[in-house]
Tab-separated table of C-alpha atoms in Angstrom:
chain	number	residue	atom	x	y	z
M	1	MET	CA	84.331	97.808	110.702
M	2	ILE	CA	81.914	95.161	111.947
M	3	LYS	CA	78.466	95.750	110.519
M	4	LYS	CA	75.728	95.275	113.107
M	5	PHE	CA	72.095	94.456	112.513
M	6	THR	CA	70.860	97.745	114.035
M	7	MET	CA	67.504	98.226	112.398
M	8	VAL	CA	63.896	98.575	113.427
M	9	MET	CA	62.897	95.047	112.512
M	10	LEU	CA	65.763	93.515	114.530
M	11	VAL	CA	64.674	95.477	117.582
M	12	THR	CA	61.166	94.132	117.076
M	13	GLY	CA	62.366	90.561	116.784
M	14	LEU	CA	64.400	90.806	119.972
M	15	ALA	CA	61.417	92.079	121.884
M	16	ALA	CA	59.378	89.173	120.555
M	17	CYS	CA	61.864	86.554	121.765
M	18	GLY	CA	62.880	88.019	125.078
M	19	GLY	CA	65.801	90.278	124.199
M	20	GLU	CA	66.131	93.777	125.536
M	21	SER	CA	66.049	97.027	123.629
M	22	SER	CA	65.830	100.690	124.479
M	23	ASP	CA	64.832	101.638	120.931
M	24	SER	CA	61.364	103.191	120.819
M	25	ALA	CA	60.891	102.864	117.048
M	26	THR	CA	57.551	101.533	115.861
M	27	VAL	CA	57.022	98.665	113.456
M	28	THR	CA	54.854	98.576	110.376
M	29	ALA	CA	52.933	95.567	109.138
M	30	ALA	CA	55.182	95.378	106.085
M	31	GLU	CA	58.250	94.526	108.132
M	32	PRO	CA	59.123	90.810	108.319
M	33	ARG	CA	58.703	88.903	111.556
M	34	LEU	CA	61.920	87.760	113.200
M	35	SER	CA	60.287	84.883	115.055
M	36	THR	CA	57.196	82.774	114.416
M	37	CYS	CA	55.307	79.960	116.107
M	38	PHE	CA	57.868	77.627	114.487
M	39	TRP	CA	61.129	79.627	114.358
M	40	ASN	CA	62.712	80.991	117.551
M	41	GLY	CA	65.386	83.673	117.456
M	42	PRO	CA	67.284	85.431	116.162
M	43	TYR	CA	70.404	84.125	117.850
M	44	VAL	CA	72.670	87.150	117.464
M	45	LYS	CA	74.950	89.150	119.728
M	46	GLU	CA	72.439	92.006	119.816
M	47	ASN	CA	69.947	89.664	121.515
M	48	PRO	CA	71.609	89.017	124.909
M	49	ALA	CA	69.255	86.139	125.737
M	50	ALA	CA	70.399	84.280	122.610
M	51	ASN	CA	74.124	85.060	122.598
M	52	PHE	CA	75.488	81.602	123.378
M	53	ALA	CA	76.930	78.557	121.569
M	54	TYR	CA	79.643	80.773	120.038
M	55	PRO	CA	77.558	82.434	117.301
M	56	ASP	CA	79.216	84.245	114.407
M	57	SER	CA	78.271	87.929	114.181
M	58	GLY	CA	78.361	87.617	110.387
M	59	ALA	CA	75.340	85.315	110.606
M	60	ALA	CA	71.893	85.055	112.178
M	61	TYR	CA	70.321	81.831	113.423
M	62	TRP	CA	66.854	80.487	114.175
M	63	THR	CA	65.898	77.201	115.838
M	64	ALA	CA	62.791	75.044	115.790
M	65	GLU	CA	61.917	72.290	118.267
M	66	TYR	CA	58.925	70.056	117.619
M	67	SER	CA	57.537	66.519	117.643
M	68	LEU	CA	56.226	65.123	114.351
M	69	PRO	CA	53.222	62.797	114.797
M	70	GLU	CA	53.485	59.352	113.239
M	71	GLY	CA	52.561	59.419	109.583
M	72	ALA	CA	52.681	63.216	109.329
M	73	THR	CA	54.871	65.192	106.928
M	74	LEU	CA	56.492	68.589	107.415
M	75	LYS	CA	57.428	70.967	104.625
M	76	LEU	CA	59.103	74.376	104.633
M	77	ASP	CA	58.324	76.954	101.973
M	78	GLY	CA	60.819	79.754	101.650
M	79	GLU	CA	62.501	82.228	99.367
M	80	PHE	CA	66.227	82.339	98.808
M	81	PRO	CA	67.478	85.442	100.624
M	82	HIS	CA	69.919	87.996	99.259
M	83	SER	CA	72.947	86.726	101.172
M	84	ARG	CA	76.194	84.775	100.983
M	85	TYR	CA	74.802	81.478	102.298
M	86	ILE	CA	71.864	79.735	103.962
M	87	SER	CA	71.371	76.238	105.313
M	88	TYR	CA	69.172	73.990	107.419
M	89	ASN	CA	70.755	71.616	109.942
M	90	SER	CA	69.128	68.953	112.101
M	91	TYR	CA	70.618	67.963	115.462
M	92	ARG	CA	71.073	65.114	117.876
M	93	SER	CA	70.027	65.524	121.494
M	94	ASP	CA	73.614	66.433	122.497
M	95	GLY	CA	73.673	69.413	120.123
M	96	SER	CA	75.883	67.795	117.499
M	97	PRO	CA	74.719	68.181	113.877
M	98	ALA	CA	73.098	65.189	112.176
M	99	ASP	CA	72.226	66.422	108.672
M	100	VAL	CA	72.448	69.545	106.539
M	101	ILE	CA	70.910	70.838	103.347
M	102	ALA	CA	72.629	73.962	102.068
M	103	ASP	CA	71.436	76.554	99.586
M	104	ASN	CA	73.360	75.292	96.544
M	105	ASN	CA	71.777	71.837	96.961
M	106	ILE	CA	68.187	73.128	97.045
M	107	VAL	CA	66.252	72.812	93.794
M	108	PRO	CA	64.079	75.933	93.309
M	109	GLU	CA	60.402	75.794	92.452
M	110	GLN	CA	59.412	75.919	88.808
M	111	GLY	CA	60.219	79.301	87.264
M	112	ALA	CA	62.554	80.343	90.097
M	113	VAL	CA	66.354	80.598	90.094
M	114	ASN	CA	68.662	79.430	92.863
M	115	PRO	CA	70.944	82.464	93.405
M	116	PHE	CA	73.572	80.360	95.232
M	117	VAL	CA	74.639	78.328	92.208
M	118	ASN	CA	77.825	79.538	90.537
M	119	GLY	CA	77.026	81.866	87.634
M	120	ASN	CA	73.366	82.332	88.533
M	121	GLN	CA	71.644	85.701	88.840
M	122	ARG	CA	71.470	86.794	92.495
M	123	GLN	CA	68.802	89.497	92.327
M	124	GLY	CA	65.936	87.792	90.508
M	125	GLN	CA	62.355	88.229	91.735
M	126	HIS	CA	61.396	84.529	91.595
M	127	ARG	CA	63.206	82.944	94.551
M	128	GLY	CA	60.869	80.252	95.901
M	129	TYR	CA	61.730	76.727	97.042
M	130	GLN	CA	60.258	73.959	99.182
M	131	ILE	CA	62.054	71.374	101.275
M	132	GLU	CA	60.683	68.414	103.192
M	133	VAL	CA	61.866	67.539	106.688
M	134	ALA	CA	61.701	63.753	106.857
M	135	ALA	CA	61.721	61.617	109.978
M	136	GLY	CA	64.723	59.431	110.697
M	137	SER	CA	68.401	59.334	109.859
M	138	VAL	CA	70.001	60.056	106.504
M	139	PRO	CA	69.516	57.150	104.062
M	140	GLU	CA	72.188	55.997	101.663
M	141	ASP	CA	70.156	57.348	98.752
M	142	ARG	CA	68.737	60.619	100.020
M	143	ALA	CA	65.727	62.261	98.412
M	144	GLU	CA	65.938	65.618	96.637
M	145	ASN	CA	65.238	68.755	98.705
M	146	THR	CA	64.993	66.720	101.893
M	147	LEU	CA	66.479	67.227	105.350
M	148	TYR	CA	66.439	64.273	107.766
M	149	ASP	CA	65.536	65.182	111.323
M	150	ASN	CA	67.350	62.405	113.241
M	151	ALA	CA	64.647	62.684	115.909
M	152	GLU	CA	65.530	61.173	119.296
M	153	GLY	CA	62.770	60.451	121.749
M	154	GLY	CA	60.291	61.820	119.215
M	155	LYS	CA	61.720	65.350	119.432
M	156	SER	CA	63.433	67.171	116.586
M	157	THR	CA	65.647	70.255	116.538
M	158	LEU	CA	66.406	72.279	113.404
M	159	MET	CA	68.467	75.390	112.804
M	160	TYR	CA	68.132	77.862	109.928
M	161	ARG	CA	71.116	80.099	109.155
M	162	ILE	CA	71.677	83.197	107.044
M	163	TYR	CA	75.242	84.419	106.521
M	164	VAL	CA	76.177	87.895	105.270
M	165	PRO	CA	72.915	89.408	104.049
M	166	ASP	CA	73.462	91.919	101.251
M	167	GLU	CA	73.816	95.512	102.401
M	168	GLY	CA	70.402	97.108	102.819
M	169	LYS	CA	68.521	93.794	102.841
M	170	GLY	CA	68.227	93.396	106.602
M	171	ILE	CA	68.941	90.446	108.823
M	172	LEU	CA	66.674	88.131	106.782
M	173	GLY	CA	68.209	89.054	103.443
M	174	GLY	CA	65.067	90.735	102.130
M	175	VAL	CA	62.682	87.769	102.504
M	176	GLU	CA	60.459	86.235	105.178
M	177	LEU	CA	61.258	83.314	107.446
M	178	PRO	CA	60.311	79.979	105.828
M	179	GLU	CA	56.708	78.929	106.460
M	180	VAL	CA	55.764	75.543	107.880
M	181	THR	CA	53.108	73.164	106.500
M	182	VAL	CA	52.106	69.946	108.268
M	183	THR	CA	50.031	67.210	106.671
M	184	THR	CA	48.753	64.679	109.192
M	185	ALA	CA	48.318	60.963	108.594
M	186	ASP	CA	44.631	61.474	107.727
M	187	GLY	CA	45.616	63.784	104.841
M	188	VAL	CA	44.593	67.073	106.467
M	189	THR	CA	46.966	69.983	105.745
M	190	HIS	CA	47.723	72.626	108.378
M	191	THR	CA	49.648	75.884	108.057
M	192	GLY	CA	50.704	78.685	110.405
M	193	ASP	CA	49.638	78.411	114.030
M	194	ALA	CA	47.557	75.319	113.280
M	195	ALA	CA	50.631	73.541	111.930
M	196	CYS	CA	52.606	74.472	115.017
M	197	GLU	CA	49.879	73.047	117.231
M	198	GLN	CA	49.935	69.748	115.351
M	199	ILE	CA	53.655	69.275	115.991
M	200	ASP	CA	53.837	70.833	119.451
M	201	ALA	CA	56.347	73.449	118.267
M	202	GLN	CA	58.212	74.889	121.257
M	203	GLN	CA	58.281	78.654	121.787
M	204	LYS	CA	61.692	78.779	123.435
M	205	LEU	CA	65.405	79.000	122.753
M	206	VAL	CA	67.438	75.802	122.733
M	207	GLN	CA	69.404	74.872	125.831
M	208	ILE	CA	73.163	74.383	125.590
M	209	PRO	CA	74.837	72.228	128.256
M	210	ARG	CA	77.830	73.693	130.058
M	211	VAL	CA	80.590	72.157	132.114
M	212	PRO	CA	79.383	71.945	135.733
M	213	GLU	CA	80.665	74.889	137.744
M	214	GLU	CA	82.772	72.835	140.153
M	215	ALA	CA	84.352	70.837	137.332
M	216	TYR	CA	85.205	73.996	135.413
M	217	ALA	CA	86.597	75.768	138.479
M	218	GLN	CA	88.832	72.763	139.080
M	219	ALA	CA	89.953	72.592	135.438
M	220	ARG	CA	90.599	76.331	135.245
M	221	GLN	CA	93.298	76.025	137.890
M	222	ASN	CA	95.306	75.131	134.802
M	223	ASN	CA	95.750	77.922	132.261
M	224	PRO	CA	94.590	76.739	128.812
M	225	ALA	CA	96.541	79.497	127.024
M	226	ARG	CA	99.755	78.038	125.622
M	227	MET	CA	102.950	79.953	125.113
M	228	PRO	CA	103.577	80.311	122.263
M	229	PRO	CA	99.868	80.236	121.288
M	230	ILE	CA	98.656	77.302	119.207
M	231	TRP	CA	95.709	76.629	116.936
M	232	GLN	CA	93.770	73.409	117.433
M	233	ALA	CA	91.099	72.094	115.112
M	234	ILE	CA	87.936	71.430	117.110
M	235	TYR	CA	86.908	67.817	117.660
M	236	ASN	CA	84.475	66.316	120.191
M	237	PHE	CA	83.901	68.235	123.418
M	238	GLN	CA	85.451	65.764	125.881
M	239	TRP	CA	88.706	65.600	123.957
M	240	GLY	CA	88.867	69.378	123.567
M	241	PHE	CA	88.222	69.977	127.268
M	242	GLU	CA	90.785	67.448	128.454
M	243	CYS	CA	93.399	68.636	125.960
M	244	GLY	CA	92.752	72.322	126.616
M	245	PHE	CA	92.701	72.291	130.409
M	246	TYR	CA	94.542	69.106	131.415
M	247	TYR	CA	96.933	68.857	128.448
M	248	LEU	CA	95.754	65.292	127.729
M	249	CYS	CA	95.940	65.507	123.959
M	250	ASP	CA	97.276	62.081	122.996
M	251	THR	CA	93.923	60.284	122.826
M	252	ASP	CA	92.040	59.800	119.562
M	253	PRO	CA	89.352	62.472	119.086
M	254	VAL	CA	86.207	62.292	116.970
M	255	ARG	CA	85.375	65.100	114.525
M	256	GLN	CA	81.949	65.794	116.023
M	257	VAL	CA	81.551	69.421	117.065
M	258	GLY	CA	78.726	70.201	119.497
M	259	TRP	CA	77.164	73.583	120.359
M	260	TYR	CA	74.713	73.286	117.435
M	261	ALA	CA	77.531	73.612	114.928
M	262	ASN	CA	77.033	73.799	111.169
M	263	LEU	CA	77.979	70.677	109.197
M	264	ASP	CA	79.189	72.933	106.379
M	265	ASN	CA	81.753	74.520	108.743
M	266	GLN	CA	84.840	73.326	110.515
M	267	TYR	CA	86.520	75.282	113.243
M	268	MET	CA	89.832	75.834	114.984
M	269	SER	CA	90.506	77.796	118.136
M	270	SER	CA	93.209	79.196	120.360
M	271	PHE	CA	93.105	80.186	124.025
M	272	LEU	CA	94.665	83.574	124.794
M	273	ASP	CA	95.750	85.307	128.002
M	274	LYS	CA	96.371	89.053	128.004
M	275	SER	CA	98.290	88.870	131.284
M	276	ILE	CA	101.191	87.618	129.148
M	277	LYS	CA	101.063	90.862	127.157
M	278	PRO	CA	97.929	92.944	126.584
M	279	VAL	CA	97.954	93.068	122.759
M	280	VAL	CA	97.620	89.976	120.576
M	281	VAL	CA	98.447	90.247	116.875
M	282	ILE	CA	97.042	87.687	114.445
M	283	ARG	CA	98.516	87.570	110.944
M	284	GLY	CA	97.667	85.347	108.037
M	285	LYS	CA	96.231	84.745	104.624
M	286	ILE	CA	92.519	84.293	103.939
M	287	PRO	CA	91.494	81.746	101.291
M	288	ALA	CA	89.609	83.359	98.406
M	289	THR	CA	85.848	83.683	98.968
M	290	PRO	CA	82.969	84.965	96.815
M	291	LYS	CA	82.050	88.631	97.250
M	292	THR	CA	78.358	89.233	97.902
M	293	LEU	CA	77.963	91.972	100.511
M	294	GLY	CA	77.621	94.738	97.940
M	295	GLY	CA	74.713	93.046	96.168
M	296	ASP	CA	76.709	91.601	93.254
M	297	GLU	CA	74.560	90.681	90.270
M	298	TYR	CA	75.885	87.146	89.801
M	299	PHE	CA	77.071	84.469	92.224
M	300	ASP	CA	80.709	83.820	91.364
M	301	THR	CA	82.705	81.027	92.986
M	302	SER	CA	84.984	80.479	89.984
M	303	GLU	CA	88.038	81.784	91.874
M	304	ALA	CA	86.867	80.872	95.373
M	305	GLN	CA	88.587	78.453	97.742
M	306	LEU	CA	86.026	78.687	100.571
M	307	ARG	CA	82.448	79.911	100.727
M	308	TYR	CA	83.129	81.933	103.906
M	309	TRP	CA	85.890	82.669	106.449
M	310	SER	CA	85.673	84.436	109.801
M	311	ILE	CA	87.514	85.006	113.067
M	312	CYS	CA	85.698	85.653	116.361
M	313	GLN	CA	86.522	86.603	119.953
M	314	ASN	CA	84.543	84.627	122.530
M	315	GLU	CA	84.029	83.914	126.219
M	316	TYR	CA	84.800	80.218	126.676
M	317	TYR	CA	82.531	79.352	129.601
M	318	SER	CA	79.505	81.523	128.807
M	319	GLN	CA	79.834	80.704	125.058
M	320	ARG	CA	79.124	84.373	124.215
M	321	VAL	CA	80.634	86.015	121.164
M	322	GLU	CA	82.240	89.397	121.720
M	323	ALA	CA	82.845	90.296	118.069
M	324	CYS	CA	83.803	88.798	114.712
M	325	LEU	CA	85.329	89.859	111.436
M	326	TYR	CA	84.496	87.967	108.256
M	327	ASP	CA	86.329	87.894	104.946
M	328	GLU	CA	84.747	90.940	103.283
M	329	GLN	CA	85.290	93.055	106.413
M	330	ILE	CA	89.033	92.439	106.577
M	331	THR	CA	91.685	94.548	104.864
M	332	ILE	CA	94.166	92.578	102.802
M	333	ASN	CA	97.477	94.441	102.997
M	334	PRO	CA	99.983	94.902	100.136
M	335	ASP	CA	101.855	91.806	101.332
M	336	GLY	CA	98.711	89.727	100.658
M	337	LYS	CA	97.981	89.123	104.341
M	338	PHE	CA	95.655	90.499	106.992
M	339	THR	CA	96.737	91.928	110.337
M	340	ILE	CA	94.266	91.847	113.230
M	341	VAL	CA	94.838	93.163	116.748
M	342	THR	CA	92.761	92.000	119.684
M	343	SER	CA	92.916	93.803	123.020
M	344	THR	CA	90.770	95.824	125.355
M	345	GLU	CA	89.900	99.318	124.178
M	346	ALA	CA	92.152	100.700	126.909
M	347	ASP	CA	95.152	98.771	125.540
M	348	ARG	CA	94.335	99.260	121.845
M	349	PRO	CA	97.340	100.630	119.943
M	350	GLU	CA	96.722	103.816	117.944
M	351	ASN	CA	97.824	102.063	114.749
M	352	ALA	CA	95.326	99.226	115.228
M	353	SER	CA	93.021	100.983	112.802
M	354	GLU	CA	91.441	100.614	109.387
M	355	LYS	CA	93.556	103.548	108.191
M	356	CYS	CA	96.696	101.526	108.933
M	357	GLY	CA	95.311	98.320	107.408
M	358	VAL	CA	94.845	96.667	110.800
M	359	GLY	CA	91.590	95.059	111.878
M	360	PHE	CA	90.502	95.172	115.503
M	361	LEU	CA	88.642	92.642	117.655
M	362	PRO	CA	87.714	93.785	121.170
M	363	TRP	CA	88.762	91.492	124.007
M	364	PRO	CA	85.826	89.686	125.670
M	365	GLU	CA	84.399	91.994	128.292
M	366	ASN	CA	84.060	89.195	130.856
M	367	GLY	CA	87.113	87.104	129.997
M	368	ASP	CA	85.932	83.492	129.995
M	369	GLY	CA	82.442	84.529	131.175
M	370	PHE	CA	82.748	82.467	134.356
M	371	SER	CA	83.081	85.484	136.620
M	372	ILE	CA	79.726	87.073	135.785
M	373	GLU	CA	77.958	85.593	138.807
M	374	GLU	CA	79.025	86.403	142.360
M	375	GLY	CA	81.371	84.047	144.130
M	376	ARG	CA	83.212	82.845	141.042
M	377	GLU	CA	86.891	83.377	140.420
M	378	ASP	CA	87.633	86.081	137.879
M	379	HIS	CA	89.360	85.017	134.645
M	380	ALA	CA	89.041	88.394	132.960
M	381	ASP	CA	92.347	87.947	131.116
M	382	ASP	CA	91.037	84.942	129.162
M	383	ALA	CA	89.834	84.830	125.586
M	384	LEU	CA	88.981	82.174	123.024
M	385	VAL	CA	89.554	82.978	119.354
M	386	ILE	CA	87.697	80.819	116.813
M	387	VAL	CA	88.266	80.633	113.050
M	388	ARG	CA	85.589	79.225	110.714
M	389	ASN	CA	86.066	77.647	107.303
M	390	MET	CA	82.908	76.991	105.259
M	391	GLN	CA	82.468	74.681	102.275
M	392	PRO	CA	85.951	74.242	100.767
M	393	MET	CA	85.784	74.247	96.984
M	394	ASN	CA	86.932	71.325	94.870
M	395	GLY	CA	90.681	71.463	94.474
M	396	PHE	CA	91.349	73.419	97.677
M	397	ASP	CA	92.875	71.091	100.274
M	398	GLN	CA	94.222	73.547	102.860
M	399	ALA	CA	91.035	74.057	104.846
M	400	ILE	CA	90.346	73.051	108.442
M	401	GLN	CA	88.153	70.309	106.936
M	402	ASP	CA	91.349	68.694	105.609
M	403	THR	CA	92.933	68.242	109.041
M	404	GLN	CA	92.867	64.645	110.225
M	405	LYS	CA	94.467	64.573	113.674
M	406	PRO	CA	95.519	66.976	116.427
M	407	GLY	CA	98.759	68.721	115.624
M	408	ASP	CA	98.533	68.588	111.822
M	409	GLU	CA	97.035	72.078	111.471
M	410	ALA	CA	100.289	73.756	110.373
M	411	GLU	CA	101.111	71.016	107.882
M	412	VAL	CA	97.635	71.014	106.326
M	413	LEU	CA	96.765	74.734	106.328
M	414	GLY	CA	100.251	75.962	105.467
M	415	GLU	CA	100.143	79.690	104.656
M	416	TYR	CA	96.468	79.796	105.654
M	417	LEU	CA	97.270	79.081	109.323
M	418	PRO	CA	97.476	82.499	111.031
M	419	SER	CA	100.349	83.365	113.338
M	420	ILE	CA	99.650	84.646	116.859
M	421	GLU	CA	102.054	86.904	118.747
M	422	TYR	CA	101.881	88.915	121.985
M	423	PHE	CA	102.904	92.597	122.154
M	424	THR	CA	102.674	95.466	124.565
M	425	THR	CA	100.753	98.470	123.308
M	426	GLU	CA	103.987	100.414	122.980
M	427	GLU	CA	105.722	97.621	121.056
M	428	PHE	CA	102.985	97.493	118.441
M	429	GLU	CA	102.692	101.282	118.160
M	430	ALA	CA	106.451	101.410	117.507
M	431	LEU	CA	105.825	99.522	114.240
M	432	GLY	CA	103.990	102.550	112.848
M	433	CYS	CA	101.180	102.667	110.338
M	434	ASP	CA	102.769	100.080	108.024
M	435	ALA	CA	102.991	97.473	110.792
M	436	TYR	CA	102.132	94.733	108.287
M	437	ASN	CA	105.504	95.332	106.580
M	438	ALA	CA	107.381	95.224	109.882
M	439	LEU	CA	105.945	91.935	111.135
């Protein structure tokens, strides 16, 4: 089952950043803040105002937008959370990632241990680190513990991510959000609200551009769902839009994902249409990943092929995520593969259950999300499934990161490319509770 961040401190954070909640629980001073003068968020499904840019429900995200004065420096002091992964990304003005510093590349402060290095202790008390956010683009010889902001027009955008917090550790993985320190050109150091004032930190969520309504309505006269369904690695937006909706796929794309993507991830997607048949069955093999959800004592990537794998159901136009399943949430059947059904609840087969070794992803409530506002054509049968691959390990060359051109996904991923097949509810139920053996 998908684990949701349903806890008092999440409710508090959503209220602080504009989300809605009917929970009347109170908050104590000991609970961590989920937004600050620097960090805005969390971007999670449970915060409707921040459910866009195709977020993964196995992760939580925070953004910061600011302008660094000339000659000033910005540092972030944090503690490594109890989680599978963290990172900081900087972004260009179009939402494409410019630089990343991930957990395993952060040197901890003296006396602390980085719990994301293979073989290291994950539960130690000393977890501190400091990184500097430097102005400009990434140099050939980058400095240690430094993220480069790639500021355009003087404005910078960062994103902080936490994937798979340990059970019981909350959305932040048992630590606070990183704290900001700004030292101005005259040598004066500022922290907290004073630091935010010095850099004009913006108290708002980032804006994600969408296809203009008229252009999308025109494009959507063509059905992007292929038959049979196909997976396509995600490249630059223009190529993906023209290939998906106008079938113009023969041009040369650039591997530059927008939507504030993570440089440590690569993605592939498939358009689906339940008017073909109402039940879609996805079958495949997940590359080996480290297990951390249960609070394992040591970080072990010795047998891993990826750091993280997930599959998500999304609304294409609105960019909302409906639900995701990540590696540790998915049953691996006796044949070594997973079986996932996606449909509406009304069409869900009885054997699409954990008891029968079948995962379930609910179909997006609003289809492509274009029909939410009055006067728009309804595409409620649409869905967009996205698979993420994070940080392939040395020696593993069957990740999405290894694809080089459109159409090579099957050749490169091999057994790790899931199959997609349409069924009626009755057809899938006829396979019984060992459907994985019958497929």
